[in-house]
Amino acid sequence: MENEVNWQGRPYYSLDAWCKGTLHRKCYKIALNAHMTCPNRDGSKGVGGCLFCSGGGSGEFAVPTAGIPVEEQLRTGVSLLAKKVSLPQDAPCIIAYFQAYTNTYAPVEYLEKIFSQTLSSPRVCGISIATRPDCLPRDVLELLGALKDRFPHKFIWIELGLQTIHENTARLIRRGYELPCFEEAFWALFRLSVPVIVHVILGLPGESRKHMLETIAYLNRINPFGVKLQLLHVLKGTDLAKYYAEGRFAVLEKDAYLELVADCLEHLSPRIVIHRLTGDGPKNLLIAPLWSGNKRDVLNRLHRYLKERGTVQGCRYQNDKVSH
Ligand code: SF4
């Protein structure tokens, strides 16, 4: 098992530890809006989007991005960041995160332009592209392969929103694809050596601790590069908010959530990098759980709880990974 020294003193393998251990520097993420939409919103898969998705398509941006070219967003992001931290002049340390909506849902020529422009920036060490598994057609996969060859010293990651392995829940949240679709995309990316970060939501309606640990066990079997564990947020204007108002499900209480995250970490393979351990919904849209609005406090409490409990990522992991 990896040890706490490699993990920079944390009881889990954080993205920060990965950056320091692999790139030998601290890296910073800048979220970008490449002005795409989503097939689950524009009518090709659905019109309402996923049950929990606000109209913003998972984008949370510190500065306005509408109509602003990606290159300019990146420049602005770097200069804002440089006011807060000392960025190295001689080493790329920015992870450009294509976050809003579905970032491979556009003509491949456009994707080629924005991804190669971003990878060409001397500030950028790599890009992370959030998308859906049903939006990775052959030409997009070929593009990813070509970009990897063209930028061998930079990384290209794909983030896939799986949320759960359970089809009943997936239908309820209107995810719009079934597990085999995810698997096809995952293994296609694996064959291209494109690392995948899987998004999982904790606290989905109808899911018990057992359901969530089954999703974690599944991740152990496929062994992605990384995972984002996200607490379910009820946001204004979503259909989930209607369900919540009708009392059809309850959100997690803080203590139950801390316990659940610790359970997930204990069962998760120590090789999988934790790209996010919690998440804060946009404060102006957050309906519940309100305690999650203070992300700093939640993270502090979580770290304290993990320490008290003596939890280390993977301490209850069973090596049930399938062979690749
Ligand atoms: S796939 Fe993402 S952007 Fe599209 S509806 Fe679902 S959460 Fe929103």
XYZ file of C-alpha atoms and ligand atoms in Angstrom:
332
model
C 0.000 0.000 0.000
C 1.123 3.566 -0.647
C 2.057 5.290 2.567
C 1.223 8.595 4.127
C 4.641 10.021 3.248
C 3.933 9.572 -0.466
C 0.525 11.052 0.153
C 1.940 14.273 1.586
C 0.655 13.520 5.068
C -2.925 12.861 4.013
C -4.585 9.498 4.677
C -5.563 9.297 1.016
C -3.936 9.646 -2.383
C -4.925 13.180 -3.330
C -4.426 14.896 -6.674
C -2.018 17.237 -4.900
C 0.077 14.234 -3.800
C 0.002 12.871 -7.349
C 1.227 16.222 -8.773
C 4.013 16.546 -6.226
C 5.011 12.894 -6.541
C 4.855 12.703 -10.341
C 5.485 16.228 -11.649
C 7.471 17.328 -8.568
C 5.490 20.514 -8.175
C 2.220 21.834 -6.944
C -0.342 22.259 -9.702
C -3.430 24.430 -9.944
C -6.645 23.789 -11.777
C -8.310 26.453 -13.908
C -11.890 25.710 -14.959
C -12.800 26.596 -18.536
C -16.050 26.949 -20.394
C -15.634 25.883 -24.021
C -19.222 26.865 -24.855
C -20.579 23.431 -25.620
C -23.903 21.947 -24.629
C -24.979 18.471 -23.594
C -26.940 15.777 -25.477
C -28.965 15.236 -22.326
C -30.184 18.824 -22.573
C -30.344 19.717 -26.262
C -32.851 16.991 -27.162
C -30.614 14.389 -28.778
C -30.755 12.270 -25.576
C -33.104 14.284 -23.448
C -34.204 17.820 -22.727
C -34.336 18.100 -18.947
C -30.756 17.032 -18.274
C -29.764 14.841 -15.371
C -32.145 15.166 -12.432
C -29.603 17.052 -10.320
C -28.093 19.255 -13.040
C -28.676 22.975 -12.893
C -28.796 24.849 -16.202
C -25.106 25.677 -15.738
C -24.042 22.147 -16.737
C -21.780 21.581 -13.719
C -19.852 24.772 -14.379
C -18.842 26.864 -11.374
C -16.781 29.789 -12.535
C -15.113 32.492 -10.513
C -15.316 34.949 -13.422
C -17.850 35.319 -16.280
C -17.081 33.036 -19.212
C -20.051 33.516 -21.567
C -18.812 34.358 -25.052
C -15.195 34.607 -23.891
C -12.738 32.505 -25.908
C -11.037 29.672 -24.049
C -7.572 31.206 -24.598
C -8.681 34.415 -22.902
C -10.314 32.530 -20.024
C -7.049 30.722 -19.477
C -5.011 33.958 -19.517
C -7.424 35.584 -17.057
C -7.384 32.501 -14.839
C -3.577 32.474 -14.759
C -3.302 36.168 -13.927
C -5.909 35.898 -11.143
C -4.100 32.879 -9.742
C -0.732 34.641 -9.929
C -2.103 37.308 -7.568
C -2.749 34.640 -4.938
C 0.175 32.228 -5.284
C 3.682 32.300 -6.634
C 3.602 30.411 -9.932
C 6.893 28.970 -11.195
C 8.109 30.771 -14.325
C 10.036 27.839 -15.712
C 7.647 24.905 -15.216
C 4.074 24.349 -16.379
C 1.774 23.927 -13.386
C -1.734 24.615 -14.688
C -4.268 21.847 -15.224
C -6.776 23.289 -17.693
C -10.111 21.790 -16.752
C -12.772 21.742 -19.473
C -15.647 21.661 -17.047
C -18.928 23.078 -18.335
C -21.394 20.677 -19.971
C -20.036 17.955 -22.295
C -16.618 18.894 -23.577
C -16.357 16.507 -26.507
C -19.806 17.362 -27.839
C -18.735 19.535 -30.787
C -17.222 19.132 -34.254
C -13.802 17.551 -34.009
C -12.188 20.564 -35.763
C -13.335 22.832 -32.954
C -12.141 20.351 -30.320
C -8.779 20.099 -32.047
C -8.452 23.893 -32.013
C -9.292 24.477 -28.345
C -7.432 21.483 -26.948
C -4.249 22.086 -28.969
C -4.300 25.844 -28.221
C -4.555 25.051 -24.523
C -1.904 22.334 -24.573
C 0.429 24.745 -26.409
C 0.401 27.161 -23.475
C 3.753 27.046 -21.654
C 1.792 27.427 -18.383
C -0.269 24.265 -18.919
C 1.004 20.858 -17.792
C -2.095 19.043 -19.023
C -5.800 19.181 -19.724
C -8.696 17.415 -18.071
C -11.808 17.048 -20.214
C -15.177 16.398 -18.569
C -17.551 14.544 -20.850
C -20.073 11.725 -21.202
C -19.165 8.198 -22.317
C -21.726 8.433 -25.119
C -19.875 11.443 -26.560
C -16.605 9.793 -27.501
C -17.034 8.762 -31.147
C -14.165 7.380 -33.149
C -13.001 10.761 -34.544
C -12.775 12.205 -31.029
C -10.801 9.187 -29.815
C -8.474 9.578 -32.807
C -8.042 13.237 -31.928
C -7.096 12.356 -28.354
C -4.529 9.858 -29.660
C -3.085 12.446 -32.075
C -2.875 15.098 -29.330
C -1.053 12.674 -27.085
C 1.542 12.149 -29.843
C 1.792 15.876 -30.509
C 2.194 16.859 -26.857
C 4.161 13.977 -25.352
C 5.257 16.015 -22.328
C 1.747 17.014 -21.355
C -1.117 14.907 -20.097
C -4.665 14.498 -21.359
C -7.244 13.172 -18.937
C -10.896 12.365 -19.535
C -13.465 12.764 -16.758
C -16.563 10.588 -17.077
C -19.733 11.179 -15.068
C -20.719 7.678 -14.004
C -22.347 8.669 -10.670
C -23.477 5.094 -9.896
C -23.257 1.588 -11.341
C -26.894 0.860 -10.475
C -29.208 1.026 -13.482
C -32.326 1.802 -11.423
C -30.675 4.871 -9.963
C -29.199 5.803 -13.350
C -32.695 5.758 -14.852
C -34.098 7.746 -11.957
C -31.472 10.469 -12.344
C -31.929 10.393 -16.162
C -28.254 9.774 -16.803
C -29.135 8.791 -20.349
C -26.848 5.803 -20.861
C -26.373 2.348 -19.380
C -23.295 0.831 -17.787
C -22.076 -1.019 -20.952
C -21.806 2.369 -22.684
C -19.541 3.606 -19.896
C -17.471 0.433 -20.101
C -17.014 0.701 -23.852
C -15.746 4.273 -23.521
C -13.583 3.436 -20.524
C -11.783 0.578 -22.278
C -11.430 2.540 -25.531
C -9.646 5.252 -23.529
C -7.620 2.610 -21.708
C -6.406 1.250 -25.056
C -5.327 4.787 -25.995
C -3.548 5.167 -22.629
C -5.747 8.124 -21.779
C -6.217 8.196 -17.984
C -9.834 8.359 -16.833
C -11.260 10.094 -13.786
C -14.662 8.752 -12.787
C -17.259 10.973 -11.117
C -19.370 9.301 -8.444
C -22.212 10.915 -6.474
C -22.792 9.921 -2.857
C -26.324 10.148 -1.484
C -28.365 9.602 -4.650
C -32.100 8.926 -4.036
C -32.750 5.285 -3.198
C -29.095 4.413 -2.665
C -27.894 2.906 0.607
C -24.330 2.595 1.880
C -24.293 -0.886 0.286
C -25.143 0.515 -3.165
C -22.397 3.124 -2.911
C -19.797 0.610 -1.759
C -20.759 -1.581 -4.716
C -19.909 1.333 -7.001
C -16.554 1.671 -5.192
C -15.907 -2.084 -5.588
C -16.615 -1.700 -9.307
C -14.065 1.105 -9.545
C -11.516 -1.139 -7.869
C -12.121 -3.745 -10.556
C -11.677 -1.386 -13.508
C -8.940 0.630 -11.737
C -9.288 4.123 -13.229
C -6.566 6.730 -12.764
C -8.762 8.849 -10.528
C -12.118 9.380 -8.889
C -14.170 12.376 -7.821
C -16.494 11.675 -4.925
C -19.231 14.269 -4.951
C -21.949 14.750 -2.380
C -25.414 15.062 -3.917
C -26.537 18.678 -3.869
C -30.099 19.798 -4.347
C -29.972 22.932 -6.488
C -32.683 25.436 -7.290
C -34.415 24.987 -10.606
C -33.669 21.259 -10.901
C -36.156 18.403 -10.963
C -34.301 16.999 -7.985
C -35.438 20.079 -6.048
C -39.063 19.143 -6.816
C -38.473 15.586 -5.566
C -36.896 17.006 -2.446
C -39.757 19.441 -1.821
C -42.204 16.537 -2.171
C -40.267 14.653 0.534
C -39.355 11.813 -1.813
C -35.850 11.493 -0.442
C -33.639 12.939 2.280
C -30.187 14.436 1.878
C -27.264 13.172 3.934
C -26.624 14.667 7.356
C -23.089 15.835 7.945
C -22.047 13.037 10.321
C -23.529 10.352 8.079
C -21.695 11.859 5.132
C -18.324 11.903 6.947
C -18.816 8.274 7.890
C -19.743 7.349 4.350
C -16.732 9.072 2.790
C -14.467 7.274 5.264
C -16.113 3.952 4.350
C -15.605 4.638 0.639
C -11.953 5.600 1.143
C -11.245 2.515 3.200
C -12.662 0.298 0.457
C -11.108 2.175 -2.462
C -7.886 0.918 -4.016
C -4.885 2.928 -2.761
C -3.755 3.299 -6.388
C -6.731 5.428 -7.396
C -6.087 9.164 -7.104
C -8.744 11.203 -5.295
C -9.368 14.241 -7.476
C -12.187 15.485 -5.277
C -13.397 14.385 -1.901
C -16.302 16.709 -1.496
C -17.854 19.482 -3.476
C -19.683 22.705 -2.902
C -22.722 23.485 -4.971
C -23.073 27.097 -6.170
C -24.136 28.891 -2.968
C -26.829 30.983 -4.649
C -28.483 27.787 -5.947
C -27.923 25.426 -3.019
C -31.125 24.203 -1.338
C -29.736 21.231 0.578
C -27.746 20.081 2.402
C -27.011 23.604 3.592
C -24.136 22.428 5.801
C -22.224 21.600 2.596
C -22.088 25.289 1.621
C -18.946 25.827 3.678
C -16.513 23.619 1.791
C -13.494 24.580 3.891
C -15.305 23.594 7.099
C -16.491 20.289 5.607
C -12.976 19.396 4.463
C -11.477 20.313 7.844
C -14.047 18.196 9.660
C -13.506 15.353 7.229
C -9.743 15.403 7.750
C -10.244 15.493 11.526
C -12.724 12.610 11.360
C -10.430 10.497 9.152
C -7.611 11.054 11.632
C -9.743 10.183 14.676
C -10.989 7.060 12.966
C -7.479 6.076 11.896
C -8.666 5.668 8.310
C -6.276 5.169 5.426
C -7.407 4.834 1.822
C -7.494 1.185 0.873
C -7.211 -0.271 4.372
C -10.245 -2.460 3.619
C -9.577 -2.810 -0.079
C -9.640 -6.287 -1.468
C -7.640 -6.870 -4.529
C -10.534 -7.740 -6.813
C -9.284 -5.859 -9.843
C -9.898 -7.516 -13.240
C -6.843 -8.090 -15.392
C -6.561 -5.596 -18.249
S -24.436 15.088 -18.483
Fe -23.592 16.757 -17.219
S -24.147 18.667 -18.288
Fe -25.404 17.006 -19.147
S -27.329 17.097 -18.022
Fe -26.021 15.580 -16.982
S -24.877 16.708 -15.407
Fe -25.796 18.219 -16.806
